[in-house]
XYZ file of C-alpha atoms in Angstrom:
179
model
C -7.721 43.154 -31.704
C -10.293 40.452 -31.054
C -10.421 37.193 -32.938
C -13.481 36.444 -35.054
C -16.059 34.245 -33.370
C -15.954 30.638 -34.384
C -18.917 28.413 -34.747
C -18.548 25.077 -33.065
C -20.749 22.320 -34.435
C -22.275 20.073 -31.837
C -20.843 16.594 -32.077
C -22.905 13.466 -31.832
C -21.603 10.927 -29.409
C -21.573 7.278 -30.387
C -23.117 5.945 -27.233
C -22.940 2.490 -25.813
C -26.247 1.130 -24.626
C -26.885 3.048 -21.397
C -29.912 3.697 -19.317
C -29.415 7.446 -19.667
C -28.232 9.380 -22.735
C -25.198 11.617 -22.109
C -26.037 15.236 -21.462
C -23.408 17.168 -23.424
C -22.658 20.774 -22.604
C -21.822 22.603 -25.854
C -18.421 24.322 -25.827
C -18.145 28.104 -25.909
C -15.325 30.217 -27.356
C -13.901 32.340 -24.518
C -11.409 35.226 -24.639
C -8.116 34.422 -22.935
C -6.477 36.808 -20.464
C -3.141 38.234 -21.630
C -1.210 37.313 -24.758
C 0.887 34.345 -25.878
C 3.994 33.559 -27.879
C 4.902 30.084 -29.131
C 7.891 28.100 -30.230
C 6.874 24.721 -31.593
C 4.544 23.115 -29.067
C 5.645 25.355 -26.162
C 3.366 28.290 -25.293
C 4.640 31.174 -23.163
C 2.096 33.466 -21.584
C 2.445 37.213 -21.032
C 0.012 38.434 -18.364
C -1.857 35.132 -18.598
C -3.651 33.104 -15.941
C -3.471 29.636 -17.493
C -4.022 27.896 -14.135
C -7.429 29.574 -13.710
C -8.577 29.518 -17.336
C -7.130 26.437 -19.018
C -6.859 22.708 -18.379
C -5.434 19.715 -20.193
C -7.752 18.839 -23.076
C -8.921 22.430 -23.631
C -8.066 24.034 -26.986
C -6.356 27.328 -27.825
C -7.546 29.302 -30.831
C -5.334 31.971 -32.456
C -5.438 34.005 -35.643
C -2.333 33.484 -37.816
C -2.117 35.294 -41.175
C -5.909 35.719 -41.255
C -6.555 32.019 -40.548
C -7.830 30.600 -37.269
C -5.773 27.726 -35.892
C -6.822 25.467 -33.055
C -4.503 23.313 -30.913
C -5.227 21.056 -27.932
C -3.425 21.602 -24.629
C -1.533 18.489 -23.532
C 0.108 19.913 -20.398
C -0.286 23.044 -18.268
C 2.850 23.831 -16.300
C 2.120 27.241 -14.749
C 0.313 30.530 -15.326
C 2.864 31.355 -18.031
C 3.665 27.995 -19.630
C 1.829 25.170 -21.347
C 2.332 22.553 -24.041
C 0.262 21.862 -27.170
C -0.501 18.670 -29.082
C 1.213 20.157 -32.154
C 2.718 23.506 -33.046
C 0.924 26.224 -34.992
C 1.787 26.681 -38.697
C 4.290 29.382 -37.654
C 5.699 30.288 -34.272
C 4.108 33.323 -32.651
C 7.084 35.575 -31.971
C 4.991 38.683 -31.185
C 2.634 38.448 -28.168
C -0.765 37.568 -29.649
C -4.282 37.505 -28.197
C -5.917 34.102 -27.939
C -9.225 32.458 -27.329
C -9.891 29.082 -25.791
C -12.501 26.371 -25.850
C -13.088 24.148 -22.844
C -12.894 20.409 -23.354
C -16.414 19.099 -24.071
C -18.048 17.919 -20.876
C -20.393 15.038 -20.215
C -22.460 16.430 -17.324
C -24.122 13.059 -16.634
C -20.741 11.324 -16.313
C -19.430 14.147 -14.091
C -22.445 13.805 -11.788
C -22.027 10.023 -11.636
C -18.286 10.381 -10.900
C -18.998 12.904 -8.132
C -21.629 10.600 -6.645
C -19.217 7.630 -6.837
C -16.479 9.649 -5.094
C -18.942 10.715 -2.389
C -20.025 7.085 -1.817
C -16.393 5.931 -1.693
C -15.500 8.650 0.844
C -18.502 7.680 2.978
C -17.527 3.980 2.872
C -13.917 4.820 3.792
C -15.136 6.945 6.703
C -17.364 4.125 7.936
C -14.503 1.622 7.594
C -12.158 3.970 9.456
C -14.695 4.355 12.275
C -15.128 0.574 12.400
C -11.350 0.077 12.631
C -11.098 2.594 15.464
C -13.902 1.266 17.602
C -14.100 -2.412 16.767
C -12.866 -5.050 19.159
C -9.613 -6.695 18.244
C -8.040 -10.101 18.754
C -4.464 -9.070 17.975
C -2.071 -6.842 19.878
C 0.831 -5.237 18.008
C 3.803 -3.855 19.912
C 7.536 -3.133 19.548
C 10.169 -5.127 21.347
C 13.772 -4.068 21.890
C 16.408 -6.326 20.295
C 19.907 -7.179 21.527
C 21.398 -4.547 19.196
C 19.256 -1.736 20.602
C 16.812 -1.507 17.685
C 13.153 -2.548 17.805
C 11.171 -5.302 16.121
C 7.406 -5.468 15.670
C 5.662 -8.283 17.514
C 2.096 -9.465 17.073
C 0.321 -11.393 19.774
C -3.131 -12.980 19.705
C -5.322 -12.022 22.673
C -8.300 -13.921 24.038
C -11.722 -12.368 23.526
C -12.490 -9.099 21.823
C -10.491 -6.310 23.434
C -11.155 -2.630 22.942
C -8.400 -0.389 21.646
C -8.080 1.086 25.146
C -7.527 -2.418 26.559
C -4.883 -3.142 23.923
C -3.108 0.145 24.680
C -3.078 -0.674 28.398
C -1.610 -4.124 27.672
C 0.996 -2.566 25.392
C 1.968 -0.018 28.052
C 2.733 -2.883 30.446
C 5.312 -4.139 27.932
C 8.203 -2.004 29.173
C 10.245 -2.540 26.038
C 7.762 -0.712 23.758
C 9.313 2.695 23.039
C 5.937 4.244 22.100
C 4.238 3.614 25.467
């Protein structure tokens, strides 16, 4: 038994002054795999694949006594368990088919976020490469204490030394357990 199709009105977004208007992707009503039962805000899936189909912020749509009810997912725990923002008008004690609507997306924001993440990863990679191959003026090594444990020592070195030079200097310190 399939649920009747719902019509979702496109929402207007109150936009802050931006250089580019948000590009909204209209939501679609999709048929969920398996069936669900509920008790309050807890949803239990039977043959469901919540982890593939649903995410926090998506909405579940079910038919209860001839009326469609829509609830927002606040937490997805597994393929068989999730939590809703509020319970349906009555608990679903018999496994029931469901539909879902993905959280509205702002494609422009998603692209900008992806680009920002890419730039940040590139900068981190460059910084990491700089740290590995830059010359250093400080040597860090471990020194054995009277009690048999180790303490970290830092020593300033003259002139820029490569990491290979610092490792060689550290190896000459016989008390460093890592060399």
